[in-house]
């Protein structure tokens, strides 16, 4: 039986969550030798490693990274408000990632000065990354624009699934994605690349599996009358076009492992994730493939999971049961889609 648009919308959010959790225990392994050793004990199924091998932080297997947690917070806000409510979203982000939370660890103090005692890694708990720390400082300072204006990492892409799922097929979808993104990342390149990612995810939610997705999104970006045009769209088109060159992408993936400065920075992180979406055929094999690349595996996996979840969401059962917030997500999603969500 063909999936409805509502089915694919639900699948996109569940897919992002399960993929993030699957990759979490192997997140941020940049050393090729260490990665090879960890994989040797897990192949051919490296997902949901029982003990974390993350060299920076440790969470229980099945829990989300900071990327998946941001998506969860965004989903809760949408469920309660029925729209992108910046005030509510700001409050929820601060309450989830701010003072007194599991993210409030000494090493990730937003006000921690550089040059202090050397950090002891990995820390026991989740990692509060650069944009979240800047967001907390901006909220504390009472700034109207709370997003970090210098951070250009993949956070925006990793948390868009709830927004795209709700607004797919509606002209305001990209406007809503930009609004949500700028709450924590007020950076133009970050927004432009995130909007391109949203176009891909929307295409899969509306159409299901489609080998012409890349051409369709490039056509949108080249349309002078496109929705939510960005000054950097021409650069984004060039970055997406590079993904068509598989040989180039394989070289880039090798660089990702060797140079941690490139990950999870944009546009390279998005290119790596998009490569997996366009060249592989199902969620599990694509997530496993990106995990074998090392680096910021979870961020790439979350976008890969969203795109494949929108195409084959019913195949996620065995991974979903290993993912901590998945049943809560399902409840919120079904309620949201019934009241405000995508039709189908």
CSV table of C-alpha atoms in Angstrom, one decimal:
chain,number,residue,atom,x,y,z
A,1,UNK,CA,0.0,0.0,0.0
A,2,UNK,CA,1.3,3.4,-1.0
A,3,UNK,CA,2.3,5.7,1.9
A,4,UNK,CA,0.3,8.9,2.4
A,5,UNK,CA,2.0,12.3,2.7
A,6,UNK,CA,1.2,12.2,6.5
A,7,UNK,CA,2.8,8.7,6.8
A,8,UNK,CA,6.0,10.1,5.1
A,9,UNK,CA,6.0,13.2,7.3
A,10,UNK,CA,5.9,11.0,10.4
A,11,UNK,CA,8.6,8.8,8.9
A,12,UNK,CA,10.9,11.7,8.3
A,13,UNK,CA,10.9,12.7,12.0
A,14,UNK,CA,11.2,9.1,13.3
A,15,UNK,CA,13.9,8.4,10.7
A,16,UNK,CA,16.0,11.4,11.9
A,17,UNK,CA,15.7,10.4,15.5
A,18,UNK,CA,16.6,6.7,15.1
A,19,UNK,CA,19.5,7.5,12.9
A,20,UNK,CA,20.9,10.0,15.3
A,21,UNK,CA,20.6,7.5,18.1
A,22,UNK,CA,22.1,4.7,16.0
A,23,UNK,CA,25.2,6.8,15.3
A,24,UNK,CA,25.6,8.5,18.7
A,25,UNK,CA,27.9,5.9,20.4
A,26,UNK,CA,30.4,6.4,17.5
A,27,UNK,CA,30.0,10.2,17.2
A,28,UNK,CA,33.1,12.4,16.6
A,29,UNK,CA,35.8,9.7,16.1
A,30,UNK,CA,38.3,11.5,13.9
A,31,UNK,CA,41.3,9.2,14.3
A,32,UNK,CA,41.3,6.7,11.4
A,33,UNK,CA,43.1,4.0,13.3
A,34,UNK,CA,40.8,4.3,16.3
A,35,UNK,CA,37.8,4.2,14.0
A,36,UNK,CA,39.1,1.1,12.3
A,37,UNK,CA,39.6,-0.6,15.6
A,38,UNK,CA,36.1,0.3,16.9
A,39,UNK,CA,34.5,-0.9,13.6
A,40,UNK,CA,36.3,-4.2,13.7
A,41,UNK,CA,34.3,-5.4,16.6
A,42,UNK,CA,31.0,-4.3,15.2
A,43,UNK,CA,30.8,-5.0,11.5
A,44,UNK,CA,28.6,-5.4,9.6
A,45,UNK,CA,26.3,-3.6,11.9
A,46,UNK,CA,28.0,-0.7,13.7
A,47,UNK,CA,24.8,1.0,14.9
A,48,UNK,CA,23.7,1.2,18.5
A,49,UNK,CA,27.1,0.2,19.9
A,50,UNK,CA,26.4,-0.9,23.5
A,51,UNK,CA,29.3,1.1,25.0
A,52,UNK,CA,30.0,4.5,23.7
A,53,UNK,CA,33.3,4.9,21.8
A,54,UNK,CA,32.9,8.7,21.6
A,55,UNK,CA,36.2,10.3,22.6
A,56,UNK,CA,34.5,13.6,23.6
A,57,UNK,CA,31.4,12.7,25.5
A,58,UNK,CA,29.4,9.6,26.7
A,59,UNK,CA,25.7,9.1,26.6
A,60,UNK,CA,23.6,5.9,27.1
A,61,UNK,CA,23.1,4.1,23.9
A,62,UNK,CA,19.6,4.9,22.5
A,63,UNK,CA,19.8,8.6,23.7
A,64,UNK,CA,20.1,11.5,21.2
A,65,UNK,CA,23.0,13.7,20.5
A,66,UNK,CA,22.6,17.4,20.9
A,67,UNK,CA,21.3,17.4,17.3
A,68,UNK,CA,18.5,15.0,18.0
A,69,UNK,CA,17.6,16.8,21.3
A,70,UNK,CA,17.3,20.1,19.4
A,71,UNK,CA,14.8,18.4,17.0
A,72,UNK,CA,12.9,17.0,19.9
A,73,UNK,CA,12.6,20.4,21.5
A,74,UNK,CA,11.4,21.9,18.2
A,75,UNK,CA,8.8,19.1,17.8
A,76,UNK,CA,7.5,19.8,21.3
A,77,UNK,CA,7.1,23.5,20.6
A,78,UNK,CA,5.3,22.8,17.4
A,79,UNK,CA,3.0,20.4,19.1
A,80,UNK,CA,2.0,22.9,21.7
A,81,UNK,CA,1.9,26.1,19.6
A,82,UNK,CA,0.8,24.8,16.2
A,83,UNK,CA,3.3,27.0,14.5
A,84,UNK,CA,6.9,28.3,14.8
A,85,UNK,CA,6.6,30.5,17.9
A,86,UNK,CA,10.0,32.1,18.4
A,87,UNK,CA,9.3,33.1,22.0
A,88,UNK,CA,8.2,29.6,23.0
A,89,UNK,CA,11.0,27.9,21.1
A,90,UNK,CA,13.6,30.2,22.7
A,91,UNK,CA,12.2,29.4,26.2
A,92,UNK,CA,12.2,25.7,25.5
A,93,UNK,CA,15.8,25.6,24.1
A,94,UNK,CA,17.0,27.5,27.1
A,95,UNK,CA,15.2,25.3,29.6
A,96,UNK,CA,16.5,22.1,27.9
A,97,UNK,CA,20.1,23.1,27.2
A,98,UNK,CA,20.7,25.9,29.8
A,99,UNK,CA,21.6,26.2,33.5
A,100,UNK,CA,20.7,23.2,35.7
A,101,UNK,CA,20.2,20.8,32.9
A,102,UNK,CA,22.1,17.6,32.0
A,103,UNK,CA,23.9,19.8,29.4
A,104,UNK,CA,25.2,22.1,32.1
A,105,UNK,CA,28.6,20.5,32.7
A,106,UNK,CA,31.8,22.5,33.6
A,107,UNK,CA,33.6,21.8,30.3
A,108,UNK,CA,30.6,23.1,28.3
A,109,UNK,CA,30.0,26.2,30.4
A,110,UNK,CA,29.1,29.0,28.0
A,111,UNK,CA,31.3,31.4,30.0
A,112,UNK,CA,34.3,29.1,30.3
A,113,UNK,CA,37.5,31.0,29.5
A,114,UNK,CA,40.1,29.6,27.1
A,115,UNK,CA,43.4,28.7,28.4
A,116,UNK,CA,42.2,27.0,31.6
A,117,UNK,CA,43.1,23.6,32.8
A,118,UNK,CA,43.2,20.9,30.1
A,119,UNK,CA,39.9,19.2,29.7
A,120,UNK,CA,39.6,15.5,30.7
A,121,UNK,CA,37.8,13.7,28.0
A,122,UNK,CA,35.4,12.1,27.4
A,123,UNK,CA,32.9,13.8,29.7
A,124,UNK,CA,30.1,11.9,31.3
A,125,UNK,CA,27.1,13.4,29.8
A,126,UNK,CA,25.9,15.2,26.6
A,127,UNK,CA,27.9,17.9,24.7
A,128,UNK,CA,26.7,21.5,24.5
A,129,UNK,CA,28.1,22.7,21.2
A,130,UNK,CA,29.2,26.2,20.0
A,131,UNK,CA,25.8,27.5,18.7
A,132,UNK,CA,24.0,26.4,21.9
A,133,UNK,CA,26.6,28.1,24.1
A,134,UNK,CA,26.3,31.3,22.1
A,135,UNK,CA,22.5,31.1,22.2
A,136,UNK,CA,22.6,30.8,26.0
A,137,UNK,CA,24.9,33.8,26.3
A,138,UNK,CA,22.7,35.8,24.0
A,139,UNK,CA,19.5,35.0,25.9
A,140,UNK,CA,21.3,35.9,29.2
A,141,UNK,CA,22.3,39.2,27.7
A,142,UNK,CA,18.7,40.0,26.7
A,143,UNK,CA,19.4,40.1,23.0
A,144,UNK,CA,16.5,40.1,20.6
A,145,UNK,CA,18.4,38.0,18.1
A,146,UNK,CA,19.4,34.9,20.1
A,147,UNK,CA,21.1,32.9,17.3
A,148,UNK,CA,24.9,32.7,17.0
A,149,UNK,CA,26.0,34.8,14.0
A,150,UNK,CA,29.3,33.1,13.4
A,151,UNK,CA,28.5,29.4,13.8
A,152,UNK,CA,28.1,27.6,10.5
A,153,UNK,CA,27.7,24.0,11.5
A,154,UNK,CA,25.1,21.5,10.5
A,155,UNK,CA,22.7,21.9,13.5
A,156,UNK,CA,20.0,23.6,11.5
A,157,UNK,CA,19.8,20.7,9.0
A,158,UNK,CA,19.7,18.1,11.8
A,159,UNK,CA,16.6,19.6,13.4
A,160,UNK,CA,14.4,20.6,10.4
A,161,UNK,CA,12.4,17.4,10.1
A,162,UNK,CA,9.5,18.4,12.4
A,163,UNK,CA,9.2,21.7,10.6
A,164,UNK,CA,9.4,20.3,7.0
A,165,UNK,CA,7.0,17.5,8.0
A,166,UNK,CA,4.4,19.9,9.2
A,167,UNK,CA,4.6,22.4,6.4
A,168,UNK,CA,5.6,20.2,3.4
A,169,UNK,CA,3.7,21.4,0.3
A,170,UNK,CA,2.8,24.7,1.7
A,171,UNK,CA,4.4,28.0,0.4
A,172,UNK,CA,5.5,29.1,3.9
A,173,UNK,CA,7.6,26.0,4.6
A,174,UNK,CA,11.0,27.5,3.9
A,175,UNK,CA,10.0,30.7,5.8
A,176,UNK,CA,9.2,28.5,8.9
A,177,UNK,CA,12.5,26.6,8.6
A,178,UNK,CA,14.5,29.8,8.4
A,179,UNK,CA,12.6,31.2,11.4
A,180,UNK,CA,13.4,28.1,13.5
A,181,UNK,CA,17.0,28.0,12.4
A,182,UNK,CA,17.8,31.6,13.3
A,183,UNK,CA,16.8,31.0,16.9
A,184,UNK,CA,20.1,29.3,17.6
A,185,UNK,CA,22.1,30.0,14.3
A,186,UNK,CA,21.7,33.5,12.9
A,187,UNK,CA,24.2,32.9,10.1
A,188,UNK,CA,23.4,33.4,6.4
A,189,UNK,CA,25.4,30.5,5.0
A,190,UNK,CA,23.9,28.2,7.6
A,191,UNK,CA,20.4,29.3,6.7
A,192,UNK,CA,21.0,29.0,3.0
A,193,UNK,CA,22.3,25.4,3.2
A,194,UNK,CA,19.6,24.4,5.7
A,195,UNK,CA,16.9,25.7,3.3
A,196,UNK,CA,18.4,23.6,0.5
A,197,UNK,CA,18.3,20.6,2.8
A,198,UNK,CA,14.7,21.4,3.6
A,199,UNK,CA,13.9,21.4,-0.1
A,200,UNK,CA,15.3,17.9,-0.5
A,201,UNK,CA,13.4,16.6,2.5
A,202,UNK,CA,10.1,18.2,1.4
A,203,UNK,CA,10.5,16.5,-2.0
A,204,UNK,CA,10.8,13.1,-0.4
A,205,UNK,CA,7.8,13.7,1.9
A,206,UNK,CA,5.6,14.8,-1.0
A,207,UNK,CA,6.8,12.3,-3.6
A,208,UNK,CA,8.4,9.3,-1.8
A,209,UNK,CA,11.4,7.7,-3.5
A,210,UNK,CA,12.5,9.7,-6.6
A,211,UNK,CA,15.8,9.4,-8.5
A,212,UNK,CA,15.2,12.9,-10.0
A,213,UNK,CA,15.2,14.6,-6.5
A,214,UNK,CA,18.6,16.3,-7.1
A,215,UNK,CA,17.5,17.8,-10.4
A,216,UNK,CA,14.2,18.9,-8.9
A,217,UNK,CA,15.8,20.8,-6.1
A,218,UNK,CA,18.4,22.4,-8.4
A,219,UNK,CA,15.6,23.5,-10.6
A,220,UNK,CA,13.9,25.2,-7.6
A,221,UNK,CA,17.1,26.9,-6.6
A,222,UNK,CA,17.6,28.2,-10.2
A,223,UNK,CA,14.0,29.5,-10.4
A,224,UNK,CA,14.1,33.3,-10.2
A,225,UNK,CA,10.6,33.2,-8.6
A,226,UNK,CA,11.5,30.6,-5.9
A,227,UNK,CA,10.3,30.7,-2.4
A,228,UNK,CA,12.6,32.3,0.3
A,229,UNK,CA,15.5,33.3,-2.0
A,230,UNK,CA,18.9,33.7,-0.3
A,231,UNK,CA,21.9,35.7,-1.5
A,232,UNK,CA,24.0,32.6,-1.1
A,233,UNK,CA,21.8,30.3,-3.2
A,234,UNK,CA,24.3,30.4,-6.2
A,235,UNK,CA,27.0,29.1,-3.9
A,236,UNK,CA,24.7,26.4,-2.5
A,237,UNK,CA,23.8,25.3,-6.1
A,238,UNK,CA,27.5,24.8,-6.7
A,239,UNK,CA,28.0,22.8,-3.6
A,240,UNK,CA,25.0,20.6,-4.4
A,241,UNK,CA,26.2,20.1,-8.0
A,242,UNK,CA,29.5,18.8,-6.7
A,243,UNK,CA,27.6,15.9,-5.1
A,244,UNK,CA,26.9,14.6,-8.6
A,245,UNK,CA,30.6,13.8,-8.9
A,246,UNK,CA,30.9,10.7,-6.8
A,247,UNK,CA,34.7,10.5,-7.2
A,248,UNK,CA,35.0,14.0,-5.8
A,249,UNK,CA,32.7,13.1,-2.9
A,250,UNK,CA,34.8,10.0,-2.1
A,251,UNK,CA,37.9,12.2,-1.8
A,252,UNK,CA,36.0,14.6,0.4
A,253,UNK,CA,34.8,11.8,2.7
A,254,UNK,CA,38.5,10.8,3.1
A,255,UNK,CA,39.4,14.4,4.0
A,256,UNK,CA,36.5,14.4,6.6
A,257,UNK,CA,38.3,11.7,8.6
A,258,UNK,CA,41.7,13.3,8.4
A,259,UNK,CA,40.8,16.9,9.1
A,260,UNK,CA,38.4,17.4,12.0
A,261,UNK,CA,38.2,21.1,11.3
A,262,UNK,CA,35.9,20.3,8.3
A,263,UNK,CA,33.3,18.5,10.4
A,264,UNK,CA,30.6,19.3,11.2
A,265,UNK,CA,31.1,22.6,9.2
A,266,UNK,CA,29.0,23.5,6.3
A,267,UNK,CA,28.8,23.0,3.4
A,268,UNK,CA,31.0,19.9,3.6
A,269,UNK,CA,28.9,18.2,6.2
A,270,UNK,CA,25.7,18.6,4.1
A,271,UNK,CA,27.5,17.4,1.0
A,272,UNK,CA,28.5,14.2,2.8
A,273,UNK,CA,25.0,13.6,4.1
A,274,UNK,CA,23.4,14.3,0.7
A,275,UNK,CA,25.8,12.0,-1.0
A,276,UNK,CA,24.5,9.2,1.2
A,277,UNK,CA,20.9,10.1,0.5
A,278,UNK,CA,21.4,10.1,-3.3
A,279,UNK,CA,23.7,7.1,-3.8
A,280,UNK,CA,22.3,4.5,-1.4
A,281,UNK,CA,18.9,2.8,-1.2
A,282,UNK,CA,17.7,2.4,2.4
A,283,UNK,CA,18.1,3.9,5.8
A,284,UNK,CA,20.2,1.3,7.5
A,285,UNK,CA,22.8,0.9,4.8
A,286,UNK,CA,23.1,4.7,4.4
A,287,UNK,CA,23.6,5.3,8.1
A,288,UNK,CA,26.1,2.4,8.4
A,289,UNK,CA,28.0,3.8,5.4
A,290,UNK,CA,28.3,7.3,6.9
A,291,UNK,CA,29.3,5.8,10.3
A,292,UNK,CA,32.2,4.1,8.6
A,293,UNK,CA,33.4,7.6,7.4
A,294,UNK,CA,34.0,8.8,11.0
A,295,UNK,CA,33.8,12.4,12.2
A,296,UNK,CA,30.4,13.9,12.8
A,297,UNK,CA,28.5,10.7,12.0
A,298,UNK,CA,25.4,11.6,13.9
A,299,UNK,CA,24.7,14.9,12.2
A,300,UNK,CA,25.0,13.3,8.7
A,301,UNK,CA,23.0,10.3,9.9
A,302,UNK,CA,20.1,12.5,11.1
A,303,UNK,CA,19.5,14.1,7.7
A,304,UNK,CA,20.0,10.7,6.0
A,305,UNK,CA,17.5,9.2,8.4
A,306,UNK,CA,14.9,11.9,7.7
A,307,UNK,CA,15.2,11.5,4.0
A,308,UNK,CA,14.9,7.7,4.0
A,309,UNK,CA,12.3,7.8,6.8
A,310,UNK,CA,10.1,9.8,4.4
A,311,UNK,CA,10.5,7.1,1.8
A,312,UNK,CA,10.4,3.8,3.8
A,313,UNK,CA,9.3,4.7,7.3
A,314,UNK,CA,7.7,1.3,8.0
A,315,UNK,CA,11.1,-0.3,7.9
A,316,UNK,CA,12.4,1.4,11.0
A,317,UNK,CA,10.8,-0.8,13.6
A,318,UNK,CA,13.9,-2.6,15.0
A,319,UNK,CA,15.8,0.6,15.3
A,320,UNK,CA,12.9,2.6,16.7
A,321,UNK,CA,12.6,0.3,19.7
A,322,UNK,CA,16.2,1.0,20.6
A,323,UNK,CA,15.7,4.8,20.5
A,324,UNK,CA,14.8,6.4,23.8
A,325,UNK,CA,12.3,9.1,22.9
A,326,UNK,CA,10.7,7.4,19.9
A,327,UNK,CA,7.4,6.6,21.5
A,328,UNK,CA,7.0,10.1,22.9
A,329,UNK,CA,7.8,11.4,19.4
A,330,UNK,CA,5.2,9.2,17.8
A,331,UNK,CA,2.5,10.4,20.2
A,332,UNK,CA,3.4,14.1,19.6
A,333,UNK,CA,3.6,13.6,15.9
A,334,UNK,CA,0.3,11.9,15.5
A,335,UNK,CA,-1.4,14.5,17.6
A,336,UNK,CA,0.3,17.3,15.7
A,337,UNK,CA,-0.5,16.0,12.3
A,338,UNK,CA,-4.1,15.5,13.1
A,339,UNK,CA,-4.6,19.0,14.3
A,340,UNK,CA,-2.2,21.1,12.2
A,341,UNK,CA,-0.1,18.9,10.0
A,342,UNK,CA,0.4,17.8,6.4
A,343,UNK,CA,-2.5,16.2,4.7
A,344,UNK,CA,-2.6,13.0,2.8
